[in-house]
């Protein structure tokens, strides 16, 4: 009857107090910064099936800023306006190359396009008619980069695997200067945005050289060492700073300060293959201003955005393939990234006129980004007390920190359980000299060491004698181990006489002690010879 009543009571309790099922917490994503939202707002469009790796990308300086992509033995031109409509087909293609195209560059007016290939040839094309106007051949090895100066329409810069940098007169199809300062492949270069006479080149000899065409002996005017083979180098818009890419790092150098390194960004996991300058539009007190960023891509598949004014990475984006090239349009509305498997990831943002019609609030002046104002939770609201573990603390919250659990070794756990002999055998099996001596000192403190020695069986005693034969003569531990050695031999003499393996350990122990005594006698003899000489020298 008592059992039946107890069951009835439990049923009544379970009916009265219903158990609320546990709900899985919703996944919470970290809030994006305004700049991350800006870079994420580019509507991505894939341009596939371009046969091979995208070796170079370049935007035209003239509106509407079409961009060219170099892949295999072709150069294709794309209109950024067609990206908004989902049209990914090229507007025109130039295929008059005998080898793989390595680099392309638009002239400052956007009418001509220079392209280099691995046969050592540099060609200049009319963008509208795709007609080759000039064929510049002087390099003896593959040409790796070609660049039009920003403020000069008549000259061209190129460099290649012959370790020579050439400054061309395009109209005359002749070389004005041969610059031979590099000792390995010249892989990249850029022209100064403030002077038509200055340019910079990077090489696999780890160096970056600044050249001035006005210098008569054709020597570089400044040299910095990146520390790794240089894959790309660019001038920053001020003209006094350059950025270099090599290995997994991007470094910024102050040319006006004599080549001083300003900062090194090492956020990539693999080699950085290409860098460029990107710009964002911000509003400060109603006035629009432009801020520059460094965009870097690498073989790890990441694009990083680096704010070199504040020296920090402000955005990171992952792509499904190694990245080979990157460029950003002058109107700040299109960015293109080339991969190693022949795909271009082109991103396009809406124009300012479309943003104004949307009626959104501009966060920090970023054009198409709007974020409603969010009110923080107050202690008077019930949701304040339902926050989960993923909720970030705010100012004024009391944080309860959980102590980190210390992971104990096996011998420490056995010592805590007062299993002294097991602790000694365990640490002897690990063969860590410092830990064995530490356990022995602890057992001496507890007055249990000799008792443990007396309880060891033949195999365990063999471990102890092996340890003593190897370490008893070490000066750091001899004060403890030599005394213990005598006690072990005295207490376990009968066991040692009846076991051949134990006798072998004793012979090894005797041999090591005799060797140590011989060394000590030699040192005393040397001391006896040197001491009178030191006294005589002291009297003088």
GROMACS .gro file of C-alpha atoms in nm, residues 28-32 392:
model
    6
   28UNK     CA    1   2.451   3.406  -3.316
   29UNK     CA    2   2.672   3.576  -3.571
   30UNK     CA    3   2.916   3.849  -3.482
   31UNK     CA    4   2.802   4.195  -3.596
   32UNK     CA    5   2.984   4.323  -3.904
  392UNK     CA    6   2.889   3.983  -2.509
   0.00000   0.00000   0.00000
